[in-house]
CSV table of C-alpha atoms in Angstrom, one decimal:
chain,number,residue,atom,x,y,z
A,197,MET,CA,0.0,0.0,0.0
A,198,THR,CA,1.1,3.5,-0.7
A,199,GLY,CA,2.6,5.4,2.2
A,200,PRO,CA,0.6,8.2,3.7
A,201,THR,CA,2.9,11.0,2.6
A,202,THR,CA,3.3,9.7,-0.9
A,203,PRO,CA,1.1,11.5,-3.5
A,204,GLN,CA,-1.3,9.2,-5.2
A,205,PRO,CA,-1.0,8.9,-9.0
A,206,HIS,CA,-4.1,10.4,-10.6
A,207,ASP,CA,-5.6,7.1,-11.5
A,208,GLN,CA,-4.7,5.2,-8.4
A,209,PRO,CA,-7.4,4.6,-5.7
A,210,TYR,CA,-6.9,5.4,-2.1
A,211,ASP,CA,-7.2,2.6,0.5
A,212,LEU,CA,-9.5,4.8,2.5
A,213,ALA,CA,-11.3,8.1,1.8
A,214,GLY,CA,-12.9,10.0,4.6
A,215,ILE,CA,-15.8,12.5,4.4
A,216,GLY,CA,-15.7,15.1,7.2
A,217,ILE,CA,-12.8,16.0,9.5
A,218,GLY,CA,-14.1,16.3,13.0
A,219,PRO,CA,-12.5,14.6,16.0
A,220,ASN,CA,-13.6,11.1,14.9
A,221,ASN,CA,-12.2,11.2,11.4
A,222,LEU,CA,-9.1,13.1,12.5
A,223,SER,CA,-8.5,10.3,15.0
A,224,LEU,CA,-8.9,7.8,12.2
A,225,ALA,CA,-6.5,9.7,9.9
A,226,ALA,CA,-3.9,9.9,12.7
A,227,LEU,CA,-4.0,6.2,13.5
A,228,ALA,CA,-4.1,5.3,9.7
A,229,HIS,CA,-0.9,7.4,9.4
A,230,GLY,CA,0.8,5.2,12.0
A,231,VAL,CA,-0.3,1.8,10.6
A,232,PRO,CA,2.9,-0.4,10.6
A,233,GLY,CA,4.4,-1.1,7.2
A,234,GLY,CA,4.1,2.3,5.7
A,235,GLY,CA,0.6,3.3,6.7
A,236,LEU,CA,-2.4,3.5,4.4
A,237,ALA,CA,-3.0,5.7,1.4
A,238,THR,CA,-5.8,8.0,2.7
A,239,ALA,CA,-7.5,11.2,1.9
A,240,PHE,CA,-9.9,13.1,4.1
A,241,TYR,CA,-12.2,15.9,2.9
A,242,GLU,CA,-13.8,18.7,4.9
A,243,GLN,CA,-15.8,21.7,3.5
A,244,ARG,CA,-14.6,24.1,6.3
A,245,ALA,CA,-11.4,26.0,5.7
A,246,ALA,CA,-9.7,24.6,8.9
A,247,PHE,CA,-10.4,22.5,11.9
A,248,HIS,CA,-12.7,24.0,14.4
A,249,TRP,CA,-14.4,22.2,17.3
A,250,HIS,CA,-17.6,23.9,18.5
A,251,PRO,CA,-16.1,27.4,18.3
A,252,GLY,CA,-19.3,29.0,19.5
A,253,GLN,CA,-19.1,27.1,22.8
A,254,LEU,CA,-15.5,27.6,23.9
A,255,ILE,CA,-16.5,29.7,26.8
A,256,ASP,CA,-13.6,30.7,29.1
A,257,GLY,CA,-13.1,28.1,31.8
A,258,THR,CA,-15.2,25.3,30.3
A,259,THR,CA,-13.7,21.9,30.2
A,260,LEU,CA,-14.1,18.6,28.5
A,261,GLN,CA,-16.3,16.0,30.3
A,262,VAL,CA,-13.8,13.3,29.6
A,263,PRO,CA,-10.2,13.0,30.9
A,264,PHE,CA,-7.3,14.1,28.7
A,265,LEU,CA,-6.4,10.5,27.9
A,266,ALA,CA,-9.5,10.5,25.7
A,267,ASP,CA,-7.6,12.4,23.0
A,268,LEU,CA,-7.4,11.3,19.3
A,269,VAL,CA,-5.1,8.3,19.7
A,270,THR,CA,-3.9,7.5,23.3
A,271,LEU,CA,-6.4,4.8,24.2
A,272,ALA,CA,-5.5,2.9,21.1
A,273,ASP,CA,-1.8,3.8,20.8
A,274,PRO,CA,-0.2,5.8,23.6
A,275,THR,CA,3.1,5.8,21.6
A,276,SER,CA,1.6,7.7,18.7
A,277,PRO,CA,3.2,11.1,17.9
A,278,TRP,CA,-0.3,12.6,17.8
A,279,THR,CA,-1.1,12.2,21.6
A,280,PHE,CA,-2.2,15.2,23.7
A,281,LEU,CA,0.9,14.7,25.8
A,282,ASN,CA,3.2,15.0,22.8
A,283,TYR,CA,1.3,18.1,21.8
A,284,LEU,CA,2.1,19.6,25.2
A,285,ARG,CA,5.7,18.5,24.8
A,286,GLN,CA,6.0,20.2,21.4
A,287,ARG,CA,4.6,23.4,22.9
A,288,GLU,CA,7.0,23.1,25.9
A,289,ARG,CA,4.0,22.9,28.2
A,290,LEU,CA,4.4,19.5,29.8
A,291,TYR,CA,5.6,20.8,33.2
A,292,PRO,CA,2.9,23.5,33.5
A,293,PHE,CA,0.3,20.8,32.7
A,294,TYR,CA,2.0,18.4,35.2
A,295,PHE,CA,1.8,21.0,38.0
A,296,ALA,CA,-1.7,22.1,37.1
A,297,GLU,CA,-2.9,18.5,38.0
A,298,ARG,CA,-5.7,18.7,35.5
A,299,LEU,CA,-7.5,15.5,34.5
A,300,HIS,CA,-10.0,17.4,32.4
A,301,THR,CA,-8.6,19.9,29.9
A,302,HIS,CA,-10.1,23.2,28.8
A,303,ARG,CA,-12.2,22.9,25.7
A,304,ALA,CA,-10.2,25.6,24.0
A,305,GLU,CA,-7.1,23.6,24.6
A,306,TYR,CA,-8.7,20.5,23.1
A,307,ASP,CA,-9.6,22.5,20.1
A,308,ALA,CA,-6.1,23.8,19.8
A,309,TYR,CA,-4.7,20.3,20.1
A,310,CYS,CA,-6.9,19.0,17.3
A,311,ARG,CA,-5.9,21.9,15.1
A,312,TRP,CA,-2.2,21.1,15.8
A,313,VAL,CA,-2.8,17.6,14.6
A,314,SER,CA,-4.7,18.7,11.5
A,315,ASP,CA,-2.0,21.3,10.7
A,316,HIS,CA,0.7,18.6,10.7
A,317,LEU,CA,-1.0,15.4,9.5
A,318,PRO,CA,-0.8,14.7,5.8
A,319,GLY,CA,-3.7,13.7,3.6
A,320,LEU,CA,-6.2,16.2,4.9
A,321,HIS,CA,-8.0,18.4,2.4
A,322,PHE,CA,-9.9,21.3,3.9
A,323,SER,CA,-12.1,23.6,1.8
A,324,HIS,CA,-13.3,20.5,-0.1
A,325,GLN,CA,-17.0,19.9,-0.2
A,326,VAL,CA,-18.1,16.3,-1.0
A,327,ASP,CA,-21.0,16.4,-3.3
A,328,ALA,CA,-21.8,12.8,-4.0
A,329,VAL,CA,-20.7,9.2,-3.3
A,330,ARG,CA,-21.3,6.3,-5.7
A,331,TRP,CA,-20.2,2.7,-6.1
A,332,ASN,CA,-18.6,1.9,-9.4
A,333,PRO,CA,-19.2,-1.8,-10.0
A,334,GLU,CA,-17.0,-2.0,-13.1
A,335,ARG,CA,-13.9,-0.8,-11.1
A,336,ALA,CA,-15.1,-2.1,-7.7
A,337,LEU,CA,-14.4,1.3,-6.2
A,338,PHE,CA,-16.2,4.1,-4.5
A,339,GLU,CA,-16.3,7.4,-6.4
A,340,ILE,CA,-16.3,10.6,-4.4
A,341,ASP,CA,-17.2,13.8,-6.3
A,342,HIS,CA,-16.0,17.0,-4.5
A,343,SER,CA,-15.7,20.7,-5.0
A,344,ARG,CA,-12.7,22.8,-4.0
A,345,LEU,CA,-14.0,25.9,-2.3
A,346,GLY,CA,-12.5,29.4,-2.4
A,347,PRO,CA,-12.1,31.8,0.5
A,348,THR,CA,-15.8,33.0,0.3
A,349,GLY,CA,-17.2,29.5,-0.3
A,350,GLU,CA,-17.4,29.6,-4.1
A,351,THR,CA,-16.5,26.6,-6.1
A,352,GLU,CA,-13.1,26.9,-7.7
A,353,ALA,CA,-12.6,23.4,-9.1
A,354,LEU,CA,-14.3,20.0,-9.3
A,355,GLY,CA,-12.6,16.7,-8.6
A,356,ARG,CA,-13.2,13.0,-8.2
A,357,THR,CA,-11.5,10.6,-5.9
A,358,HIS,CA,-11.6,6.8,-6.1
A,359,ALA,CA,-11.2,4.7,-3.0
A,360,ARG,CA,-11.5,1.0,-2.0
A,361,ASN,CA,-13.2,2.0,1.2
A,362,ILE,CA,-14.8,5.1,2.7
A,363,VAL,CA,-15.6,6.4,6.1
A,364,LEU,CA,-18.3,9.0,6.9
A,365,GLY,CA,-17.6,11.3,9.8
A,366,ILE,CA,-19.9,14.2,9.1
A,367,GLY,CA,-20.9,14.6,12.7
A,368,THR,CA,-24.0,16.3,14.0
A,369,GLU,CA,-25.9,19.5,13.4
A,370,PRO,CA,-27.7,21.9,15.7
A,371,HIS,CA,-31.3,20.9,16.5
A,372,ILE,CA,-34.0,23.6,16.6
A,373,PRO,CA,-37.4,22.6,17.8
A,374,ASP,CA,-40.2,23.1,15.3
A,375,PRO,CA,-42.1,25.7,17.4
A,376,LEU,CA,-39.0,28.0,17.4
A,377,ARG,CA,-37.8,27.4,13.9
A,378,PRO,CA,-39.7,30.3,12.3
A,379,LEU,CA,-38.1,32.7,14.9
A,380,THR,CA,-34.6,31.9,13.8
A,381,GLU,CA,-35.4,33.4,10.4
A,382,GLN,CA,-36.2,36.9,11.9
A,383,PRO,CA,-32.9,38.8,12.2
A,384,THR,CA,-34.4,41.6,14.3
A,385,VAL,CA,-34.8,39.3,17.4
A,386,PRO,CA,-31.8,37.3,18.5
A,387,VAL,CA,-32.8,33.6,18.6
A,388,ILE,CA,-29.4,31.9,18.8
A,389,HIS,CA,-28.5,28.2,18.9
A,390,ALA,CA,-25.9,27.4,21.6
A,391,ALA,CA,-23.6,26.4,18.7
A,392,ASP,CA,-23.3,30.1,17.8
A,393,TYR,CA,-23.3,31.5,21.3
A,394,LEU,CA,-19.9,33.2,21.5
A,395,GLN,CA,-20.4,34.9,18.1
A,396,HIS,CA,-23.5,36.6,19.4
A,397,ARG,CA,-22.8,37.0,23.1
A,398,GLU,CA,-22.5,40.8,23.1
A,399,ARG,CA,-25.7,41.1,21.2
A,400,LEU,CA,-27.4,38.8,23.7
A,401,LEU,CA,-26.1,40.7,26.7
A,402,ALA,CA,-27.4,43.9,25.3
A,403,ALA,CA,-31.0,42.5,25.5
A,404,ASP,CA,-33.2,43.5,28.4
A,405,HIS,CA,-34.4,40.0,29.1
A,406,ILE,CA,-32.9,36.7,28.0
A,407,THR,CA,-34.3,33.2,28.0
A,408,VAL,CA,-32.2,30.0,27.8
A,409,ILE,CA,-34.0,26.9,26.8
A,410,GLY,CA,-32.4,23.5,27.5
A,411,SER,CA,-30.8,22.1,30.6
A,412,GLY,CA,-27.9,20.1,29.2
A,413,GLN,CA,-24.3,21.0,29.7
A,414,SER,CA,-24.4,23.7,27.0
A,415,GLY,CA,-27.5,25.3,28.5
A,416,ALA,CA,-26.0,25.4,32.0
A,417,GLU,CA,-22.7,26.8,30.8
A,418,ILE,CA,-24.4,29.6,28.8
A,419,TYR,CA,-26.8,30.4,31.7
A,420,LEU,CA,-23.8,30.7,34.0
A,421,ASP,CA,-21.8,32.8,31.6
A,422,LEU,CA,-24.8,35.2,31.1
A,423,LEU,CA,-25.4,35.3,34.8
A,424,ARG,CA,-21.8,36.3,35.6
A,425,HIS,CA,-22.0,39.1,33.0
A,426,ARG,CA,-25.3,40.6,34.2
A,427,PRO,CA,-25.5,43.2,37.1
A,428,ALA,CA,-26.7,42.0,40.4
A,429,GLY,CA,-30.4,42.5,40.9
A,430,ARG,CA,-30.9,43.2,37.2
A,431,GLU,CA,-30.1,39.8,35.8
A,432,ARG,CA,-33.4,39.4,33.9
A,433,LEU,CA,-32.7,35.8,33.0
A,434,HIS,CA,-35.1,32.8,32.5
A,435,TRP,CA,-33.8,29.3,32.3
A,436,LEU,CA,-36.3,26.7,31.1
A,437,THR,CA,-36.1,22.9,30.4
A,438,ARG,CA,-38.4,20.1,29.5
A,439,THR,CA,-36.6,17.7,31.9
A,440,ASP,CA,-38.2,17.2,35.3
A,441,ALA,CA,-35.1,18.7,37.1
A,442,PHE,CA,-31.9,20.4,36.5
A,443,ALA,CA,-30.3,17.0,36.9
A,444,PRO,CA,-26.6,16.1,37.2
A,445,MET,CA,-25.0,13.9,34.7
A,446,GLU,CA,-24.4,10.3,35.8
A,447,TYR,CA,-20.7,10.4,36.5
A,448,SER,CA,-20.1,7.5,38.9
A,449,LYS,CA,-17.3,5.2,37.9
A,450,LEU,CA,-19.6,2.2,37.2
A,451,GLY,CA,-22.0,4.5,35.4
A,452,LEU,CA,-19.2,5.6,33.1
A,453,GLU,CA,-18.8,2.0,32.0
A,454,HIS,CA,-21.6,2.6,29.6
A,455,PHE,CA,-19.0,4.4,27.5
A,456,THR,CA,-16.8,1.3,27.2
A,457,PRO,CA,-16.4,-1.1,24.2
A,458,ASP,CA,-17.9,-3.8,26.4
A,459,TYR,CA,-21.2,-1.9,26.6
A,460,THR,CA,-21.1,-1.0,22.9
A,461,HIS,CA,-20.8,-4.7,22.0
A,462,TYR,CA,-23.6,-5.5,24.4
A,463,PHE,CA,-25.9,-2.8,23.1
A,464,HIS,CA,-25.3,-3.7,19.4
A,465,GLN,CA,-26.5,-7.3,20.1
A,466,LEU,CA,-29.9,-6.1,21.6
A,467,PRO,CA,-33.0,-6.3,19.5
A,468,GLU,CA,-33.8,-3.1,17.5
A,469,THR,CA,-36.9,-2.3,19.5
A,470,VAL,CA,-35.1,-2.7,22.8
A,471,ARG,CA,-32.3,-0.3,21.6
A,472,ASP,CA,-34.8,2.3,20.5
A,473,ASP,CA,-36.5,2.2,23.9
A,474,LEU,CA,-33.3,2.3,25.8
A,475,VAL,CA,-31.5,5.3,24.3
A,476,PRO,CA,-34.0,8.0,25.4
A,477,ARG,CA,-34.1,6.6,28.9
A,478,GLN,CA,-30.4,7.0,29.2
A,479,TRP,CA,-30.4,10.8,28.8
A,480,GLN,CA,-28.7,11.4,32.2
A,481,LEU,CA,-25.7,9.5,30.9
A,482,HIS,CA,-24.9,12.1,28.2
A,483,LYS,CA,-27.5,14.9,28.1
A,484,ALA,CA,-27.6,16.1,31.7
A,485,THR,CA,-25.3,18.6,33.3
A,486,ASP,CA,-22.0,18.3,35.1
A,487,ALA,CA,-22.5,18.5,38.9
A,488,GLY,CA,-19.7,21.0,39.2
A,489,THR,CA,-21.4,23.4,36.7
A,490,LEU,CA,-24.7,23.1,38.7
A,491,ALA,CA,-22.7,23.9,41.9
A,492,ALA,CA,-21.1,26.9,40.3
A,493,ILE,CA,-24.5,28.2,39.2
A,494,HIS,CA,-25.9,27.8,42.8
A,495,ASP,CA,-22.8,29.5,44.2
A,496,GLU,CA,-23.2,32.5,41.9
A,497,LEU,CA,-26.9,32.8,42.7
A,498,TYR,CA,-26.1,32.5,46.4
A,499,ARG,CA,-23.5,35.2,46.2
A,500,ARG,CA,-26.0,37.5,44.8
A,501,THR,CA,-28.2,37.1,47.9
A,502,LEU,CA,-25.5,38.3,50.4
A,503,ASP,CA,-26.7,41.9,50.4
A,504,GLY,CA,-30.4,40.9,50.8
A,505,GLY,CA,-32.9,40.1,48.1
A,506,TRP,CA,-33.0,37.5,45.4
A,507,PRO,CA,-31.4,37.6,41.9
A,508,ASP,CA,-33.9,38.6,39.2
A,509,THR,CA,-33.8,35.2,37.5
A,510,VAL,CA,-36.2,32.3,37.1
A,511,LEU,CA,-35.1,28.6,36.7
A,512,THR,CA,-38.0,26.3,35.9
A,513,PRO,CA,-37.8,22.6,34.9
A,514,GLY,CA,-40.6,20.6,33.4
A,515,VAL,CA,-41.6,23.2,30.9
A,516,ARG,CA,-42.1,22.8,27.1
A,517,VAL,CA,-42.5,25.5,24.5
A,518,ARG,CA,-45.8,24.8,22.7
A,519,THR,CA,-45.6,27.7,20.2
A,520,ALA,CA,-43.8,31.0,19.9
A,521,GLY,CA,-44.4,34.3,18.0
A,522,ARG,CA,-43.1,37.8,17.6
A,523,LEU,CA,-44.4,40.9,19.3
A,524,ALA,CA,-43.8,43.8,16.9
A,525,THR,CA,-40.3,43.4,15.6
A,526,THR,CA,-38.2,43.3,18.8
A,527,ARG,CA,-39.7,40.9,21.2
A,528,ILE,CA,-40.8,37.2,21.4
A,529,GLU,CA,-43.7,35.6,23.2
A,530,LEU,CA,-43.2,32.0,24.2
A,531,HIS,CA,-46.3,29.9,25.0
A,532,LEU,CA,-45.3,27.5,27.7
A,533,GLU,CA,-46.8,24.4,29.3
A,534,HIS,CA,-45.8,22.8,32.5
A,535,THR,CA,-45.8,19.1,31.9
A,536,GLN,CA,-46.6,18.1,35.5
A,537,GLN,CA,-49.1,20.8,36.5
A,538,GLY,CA,-50.8,20.8,33.1
A,539,THR,CA,-50.8,24.6,33.4
A,540,ARG,CA,-50.0,27.1,30.6
A,541,SER,CA,-48.6,30.6,30.6
A,542,ARG,CA,-46.8,33.1,28.3
A,543,LEU,CA,-43.4,34.6,28.6
A,544,THR,CA,-42.2,37.7,26.8
A,545,THR,CA,-38.5,38.0,26.2
A,546,ASP,CA,-36.0,40.0,24.1
A,547,ALA,CA,-33.6,37.1,23.2
A,548,VAL,CA,-33.5,33.4,23.2
A,549,VAL,CA,-30.7,30.9,23.4
A,550,LEU,CA,-31.6,27.4,22.2
A,551,ALA,CA,-29.5,24.9,24.1
A,552,THR,CA,-31.5,22.2,22.4
A,553,GLY,CA,-28.8,19.9,21.4
A,554,TYR,CA,-27.7,18.3,18.2
A,555,ARG,CA,-28.9,15.6,15.9
A,556,GLU,CA,-26.9,13.3,13.6
A,557,ARG,CA,-26.7,14.7,10.1
A,558,PRO,CA,-28.8,12.6,7.8
A,559,LEU,CA,-26.8,10.6,5.3
A,560,ASP,CA,-29.5,10.2,2.7
A,561,ARG,CA,-28.5,13.2,0.5
A,562,LEU,CA,-24.8,12.5,0.6
A,563,LEU,CA,-25.3,8.8,0.0
A,564,ALA,CA,-28.1,9.0,-2.5
A,565,GLY,CA,-25.9,7.2,-5.0
A,566,LEU,CA,-25.6,4.2,-2.6
A,567,ASP,CA,-29.3,4.0,-1.8
A,568,PRO,CA,-29.9,1.0,-4.1
A,569,TYR,CA,-27.3,-0.9,-2.1
A,570,MET,CA,-28.3,0.3,1.3
A,571,ARG,CA,-30.0,-2.1,3.9
A,572,ARG,CA,-32.3,-0.3,6.3
A,573,ASP,CA,-34.0,-1.2,9.6
A,574,ALA,CA,-37.7,-1.1,10.4
A,575,ARG,CA,-37.6,2.7,10.8
A,576,GLU,CA,-35.7,3.2,7.5
A,577,ARG,CA,-32.4,4.1,9.2
A,578,PRO,CA,-29.2,2.7,7.8
A,579,ARG,CA,-28.2,-0.6,9.3
A,580,VAL,CA,-24.7,-0.6,10.8
A,581,ASP,CA,-22.9,-3.8,11.7
A,582,ALA,CA,-20.6,-4.6,14.6
A,583,HIS,CA,-17.6,-3.3,12.6
A,584,HIS,CA,-19.1,0.2,12.2
A,585,ARG,CA,-19.9,-0.5,8.5
A,586,LEU,CA,-23.1,0.4,6.7
A,587,VAL,CA,-24.8,-2.9,5.7
A,588,LEU,CA,-24.7,-2.8,1.9
A,589,ASP,CA,-25.6,-5.3,-0.8
A,590,PRO,CA,-23.0,-8.1,-1.0
A,591,SER,CA,-22.2,-6.9,-4.6
A,592,VAL,CA,-20.4,-3.9,-3.0
A,593,THR,CA,-17.0,-5.3,-2.1
A,594,GLY,CA,-15.7,-2.1,-0.5
A,595,HIS,CA,-16.5,-1.1,3.1
A,596,ALA,CA,-18.4,2.1,4.1
A,597,TYR,CA,-17.7,2.9,7.7
A,598,VAL,CA,-19.5,5.5,9.8
A,599,GLN,CA,-18.5,7.5,12.9
A,600,ASN,CA,-20.9,9.3,15.2
A,601,ALA,CA,-23.9,8.2,13.1
A,602,GLU,CA,-24.7,5.0,14.8
A,603,THR,CA,-26.3,5.8,18.1
A,604,HIS,CA,-29.3,3.7,17.1
A,605,THR,CA,-27.1,0.6,16.7
A,606,HIS,CA,-24.2,1.2,19.0
A,607,GLY,CA,-25.7,3.3,21.9
A,608,VAL,CA,-24.9,6.4,23.8
A,609,GLY,CA,-21.2,6.0,23.4
A,610,ALA,CA,-21.3,6.7,19.7
A,611,PRO,CA,-20.6,10.4,20.0
A,612,ASP,CA,-18.5,10.1,23.1
A,613,LEU,CA,-14.9,11.3,22.8
A,614,GLY,CA,-13.7,8.5,25.1
A,615,LEU,CA,-14.5,5.9,22.4
A,616,THR,CA,-13.0,7.8,19.5
A,617,ALA,CA,-9.6,6.2,19.5
A,618,TRP,CA,-11.0,2.7,20.1
A,619,ARG,CA,-13.5,2.9,17.3
A,620,SER,CA,-10.8,4.3,14.9
A,621,ALA,CA,-8.5,1.4,15.8
A,622,ALA,CA,-11.4,-1.1,15.4
A,623,ILE,CA,-12.1,0.2,11.9
A,624,LEU,CA,-8.5,0.0,10.9
A,625,ASN,CA,-8.1,-3.5,12.3
A,626,HIS,CA,-11.1,-4.6,10.3
A,627,LEU,CA,-10.1,-2.7,7.1
A,628,THR,CA,-6.6,-4.2,7.0
A,629,GLY,CA,-7.6,-7.7,8.1
A,630,LYS,CA,-4.8,-7.6,10.6
A,631,GLU,CA,-4.4,-6.1,14.1
A,632,PRO,CA,-2.1,-3.0,13.8
A,633,TYR,CA,-3.8,-1.8,17.0
A,634,PRO,CA,-4.4,-4.6,19.5
A,635,LEU,CA,-7.5,-3.9,21.5
A,636,PRO,CA,-8.4,-5.1,25.0
A,637,HIS,CA,-10.7,-8.0,25.3
A,638,ARG,CA,-12.3,-6.6,28.5
A,639,THR,CA,-12.9,-2.9,29.4
A,640,ALA,CA,-15.5,-2.9,32.2
A,641,PHE,CA,-16.0,-4.4,35.6
A,642,THR,CA,-19.7,-4.5,34.8
A,643,THR,CA,-21.0,-7.6,33.0
A,644,PHE,CA,-23.8,-6.4,30.7
A,645,GLY,CA,-26.4,-9.1,30.3
A,646,LEU,CA,-26.5,-12.7,31.1
A,647,THR,CA,-24.6,-15.4,29.2
A,648,PRO,CA,-27.1,-18.1,28.2
A,649,LYS,CA,-26.2,-21.5,29.4
A,650,THR,CA,-27.3,-24.7,27.8
């Protein structure tokens, strides 16, 4: 196989072509670069001009919710040159990190680390938008059509890449609930998804009254940041959530074993209907709020009572937004319903932050050319096998892997950074038919399920 730094002849296919360069595919590219025997011939395409990881949510002081060992490669290959510790070494920051005694790194630092990898790793093509993916049965190869984009997003050139295998890592996109979707199209009133928070923070802070909707980690961090930047006694903040409480994330050591390969294997073997029922009930494993953030919010609220009085802010769980509308051109009216009381009310506000989470980007448009080969489940979702491959017709001899698009088949760990390196290594082991990255046979003290005995 061609080495990773060797340019591919124009008519030579790649061993692996990746679509999207987020942390998952960046991990895969880094580990593919280190495969013994010269690595793999790879190419990865990303429509953005450079690597950025949730730039709108890199609030000062916010940290990852996984330890620094959950970088791009360490849990599969701690000797890789692309580890977070080697990044610190290259920046002459190992000793400051050592004395800081930090298990969880700043989000901005993780973003900078990934950008360092992307700046030095060969085979990454930014400003390249993938337009279509097809299977060419005559050549037994995948065809990837892409556009090279200019500085302002215009198409500068068209290209086509051939590959024996592909991997999709296009990630997630911000989710906006239907009742609030029309409001986001009105520029006179700021209705901002949490993904764009920092870009609009000054505009939000200028509003007389702000409402934050959503109680996950993003909602809590944004509420706390707004609270800290509002004058005492004139906070004018509402924080609403559909969940029954501002609940802490399950962060016990045994609870975290749901984010191990052991649990992923167990979950994949469950019946489809059981998996679909299970994922929503596990929201506190991955959609709740870090207990430290909740404590910081309470501390800030308490501090504002020291001189008497209560802060001018309302925190209400168990509330859903039924509908919403504009009042004139500068205000919003939210029609609310309390799910336990069955009561309804209206809230007038000047700005809304939607901390309403993300959804997996649909693959249908991108993979329209593969649709005749695609095997789907009872809900018309792509089937994904235990090797993280789309289940395709047997006539397709190449593999199409997915990353962070398989929660319905692999469970809540699919988007978790702690499983990134393991999944990348598992994909490469399967793709090569060897074991360039030996993986552990057991990763949890918990035994998930009973082993039937005859």
